[in-house]
Amino acid sequence: MEENAAMSHRVRLDGKFFRLDGAKFYPKGVTYGPFRPNAAGEFLPEPGQTRADLMQVRELGANLLRIYHVPPRWFLDLAEELDIKLLVDIPWSKHLCFLDDPRPRAEALEAVRQAVEHCAGHPAVFAFSVVNEIPADIVRWSGAAAVQDFIDALIEEAKRADPDCLCTFASYPPTEFLRPRRLDFLCFNVYLHHRQPFRNYLARLQMIADSQPLILGESGIDSLREGEARKCQILTWHVEEVFRGGLAGTILFSFTDAWWKDGREVEGWEMGLTDRARRPKPSFFSIKEAFARAPHYPLPRYPSVSVVVACYNGARTLKACLDSLQLLNYPNYEVILVDDGSTDSTPLIAQLYKKIRYERHLNQGLSFARNTGIQLATGEIIAFTDADCRADEDWLYHLVGDLLSGGFAGIGGHNLLPPDDSPVAAAVMASPGGPAHVMLDDREAEHIPGCNMAFYRWALNEIGGFDTIFRTAGDDVDVCWRLQERGYKLGFSPAGFVWHYRRSTLPAYLRQQRGYGEAEALLVRKHPENFNAIGASIWRGRIYTPAKLGILMRPAMIYRGPFGAGLFQTLYAAKPVAVMTFFISLEYHLLITLPFAALSVAFPSMLPLTLAAVVLSVGVCVLAGAQADLSADKMRVWSRPLVGLLFFLQPIVRGFARYRGRIGIPNSPPESWTRHEALERLNPDRSLDEVCYWSQDGLDRHAFVASVLRCLDQQGWQSKSDAGWGDHDVEIYGNRWSQCQITTVSENLLPGLIRCRLRPLMSLPAKLLLGLFLCAELVAIGLLQDTNPWVWLILLSLPLLAWWLEQEKHDLQRLIAAFLDELARSHQMERMRWDQERSRLEPDGI
């Protein structure tokens, strides 16, 4: 019974933070020691002095000590008695090239094992640091990957001795690039004396930490060199920046000026909050005040927030969602539940929450429901989460704080897997297609997921809210892109997170991916400039997702500084090449696997190529399952095979839905076609490869192109403008079989002359149709050639199909020419043509 009570009083992970006995635990600590050995040979003061020291630590308001040697049992018991947690650094010979010889490696592993066994299960232990500040030149000598693997091995050794213990290693800027995989949380020693660089570096460390908690393991100021007044100032804003930045905690160096290292007292440094006689310095009282205010520093203001939850048949998780939203640490908010025509018990659950505004309407889709929430909202800021999410209690505090300080129009945060979610959900999270944020730098986001986002009301009003064509997904992407098109920026709050329950069955996951594919088809039409030729989205930033996609064609590069002496040694990770994703894509199966399989039926010699294509695709899925990051408590025998299966199925289901959406609806509205066809009948024989327009007022070419884009948008044409990398100005998607590129140039041959080249192209569906038609004909020939020698004549139908597609291209070219004629006339521009006989331009008439 006592053992169970001790185990329950241990600190646990809680998303980006820690939790103790049901409440959040924010490490507010100081380092302690090492000291001159006492009478027992321990690197601690005598027990009486130690008790007095720890009483002062409690007076300071600290709740954690970082110690650099394994503590004796009496010290552990004393810390527990005084309600102080310990971060225990385990010493071993890190200053040697420990990977060159098996003996120091074995000694390090043994040191970790003995230390954890000695402290195992004690409730005073917060965590173990298996190594502190490995010298950068030793990491450079041994290799970063090998050092990372050894740190992971040390953590595995610790977990064998005490499976429930928390483990980290204390890094610092010269080894910032190290990325061990088994860390429970990240710990960095950072000494920066200027506020803005410190704030910037914390933002960078938060991106490195990603979804894990981050604490500062050491940071301090020398009273001798900086002066006590300056020290008070720096340490005060240090604590404030740590907690405003969403870190889980900080540890200051150190409690006292007394410091024993390398067999002697350290002289000439006064880093302590107390002097060697334990007399408090002014910085002691400054930190006491700062710790008392932390972690919830007041925001500049507390604008009203409306939290909108759109729900459709979300009864399974709705209660957990609404319960969490009633416990937010924010003084000025309301919750609006919009029921989008649910047929489950959602209305009954809603009746249990009298303080939550409830609105129900017929099923109209996600965007419509969110717009309903916007209409009902009274807040200056409108935050959105989903019925399958539950919010951290500080969610709004961090979202609003970062929104106010960053100059953003909107902001988002992490969505993490809840500890009580299923093992299937954990496999789904490690599979492709989940909600992810895309970061342009350490603070600015390119995309924030819809389950965790907030915007100023004025920003949503300016763009007209959510587009109701997005019924199940894609609305968040559309809103982000539309805001950025208007020049606004989106932010990211590392600490403003929600717990997001994933799909817990294979059919539910595939239905979700089908919905995402349908949304992508709509996004391609609305934002074609953000998609490549096969309909995959193009992101400028880095995608943060647990699913691993792509193959690294070169290793990451580390900037170490001259001779490996840089103070900030940064990792520059290579971007994964999407070769891996191609081998599991729908396009790969349509263009390679299926044609090879079909041809193998007619030509058995093709069978080895077919098997190779299948093995390649399956091999990629096996690799994805093998490298998936799955937590130990969620791991089952079938977890990795399930991830591999999802990697195989997801691109097919999502890609099929995307193509069905892209092919199923013409790109251009019928009214635009009708008007332009009527105009084009006026001149059916004119040359269309190039059209010329002249304006007496000398209309600028760039103004003409801007007018083209504006008119295309007004009339409903789907188009994509040049982003700086193309050799054309505008690409227009006219129908499902063709598209047309417009390139403009201005010449001094005649002032005010603008020439437009019209280049029609086959669309992707047209190319796929040709390819599939050819494969079908070859299969038919292979099957029938022995019984019908005239079967080869079916190949004559291929030119007929190609001719028809060429006619589609020509028709689109005629429509675009008519469109340009109409636009030119609105600008009082005259259409010109080149007279070959007179070698001059003449009016052609519009």
Short mmCIF file of C-alpha atoms in Angstrom, two decimals, residues 10-28 64 87 126-127 166-168 184-187 212-216 243 246-250 392-394 497 499:
data_model
loop_
_atom_site.label_atom_id
_atom_site.label_comp_id
_atom_site.label_asym_id
_atom_site.label_seq_id
_atom_site.Cartn_x
_atom_site.Cartn_y
_atom_site.Cartn_z
CA ARG A 10 5.64 10.74 -8.72
CA VAL A 11 5.73 13.34 -11.44
CA ARG A 12 4.25 12.20 -14.77
CA LEU A 13 4.33 13.55 -18.30
CA ASP A 14 1.30 15.56 -19.36
CA GLY A 15 1.65 16.67 -22.97
CA LYS A 16 3.96 19.70 -23.04
CA PHE A 17 4.01 19.80 -19.23
CA PHE A 18 4.17 17.60 -16.14
CA ARG A 19 1.53 16.57 -13.65
CA LEU A 20 1.73 15.62 -9.97
CA ASP A 21 -1.21 14.31 -7.93
CA GLY A 22 -3.71 15.53 -10.53
CA ALA A 23 -2.34 19.09 -10.77
CA LYS A 24 0.19 20.53 -13.17
CA PHE A 25 3.76 20.53 -11.90
CA TYR A 26 5.96 23.38 -13.11
CA PRO A 27 9.64 22.87 -12.20
CA LYS A 28 10.88 26.03 -10.49
CA LEU A 64 12.96 21.28 -7.44
CA LEU A 87 16.57 16.12 -10.96
CA PHE A 126 11.56 14.07 -10.56
CA ALA A 127 13.80 12.63 -13.27
CA LEU A 166 11.49 10.04 -16.38
CA CYS A 167 14.77 10.43 -18.27
CA THR A 168 16.51 13.21 -20.14
CA ASP A 184 10.88 11.84 -22.02
CA PHE A 185 11.51 15.59 -22.12
CA LEU A 186 14.18 17.99 -23.33
CA CYS A 187 16.56 19.78 -21.01
CA GLN A 212 7.62 17.08 -25.73
CA PRO A 213 8.06 19.17 -22.58
CA LEU A 214 11.04 21.51 -22.47
CA ILE A 215 12.84 22.77 -19.37
CA LEU A 216 15.99 24.82 -18.89
CA PHE A 243 6.89 30.62 -18.61
CA GLY A 246 5.38 27.91 -22.76
CA LEU A 247 8.31 26.00 -21.29
CA ALA A 248 7.51 23.53 -18.56
CA GLY A 249 10.02 24.98 -16.11
CA THR A 250 13.48 26.31 -15.36
CA ASP A 392 -5.43 21.55 -21.74
CA GLU A 393 -6.51 23.90 -18.95
CA ASP A 394 -4.01 26.55 -20.07
CA PHE A 497 -2.25 22.32 -27.04
CA TRP A 499 -5.58 16.33 -26.73
#
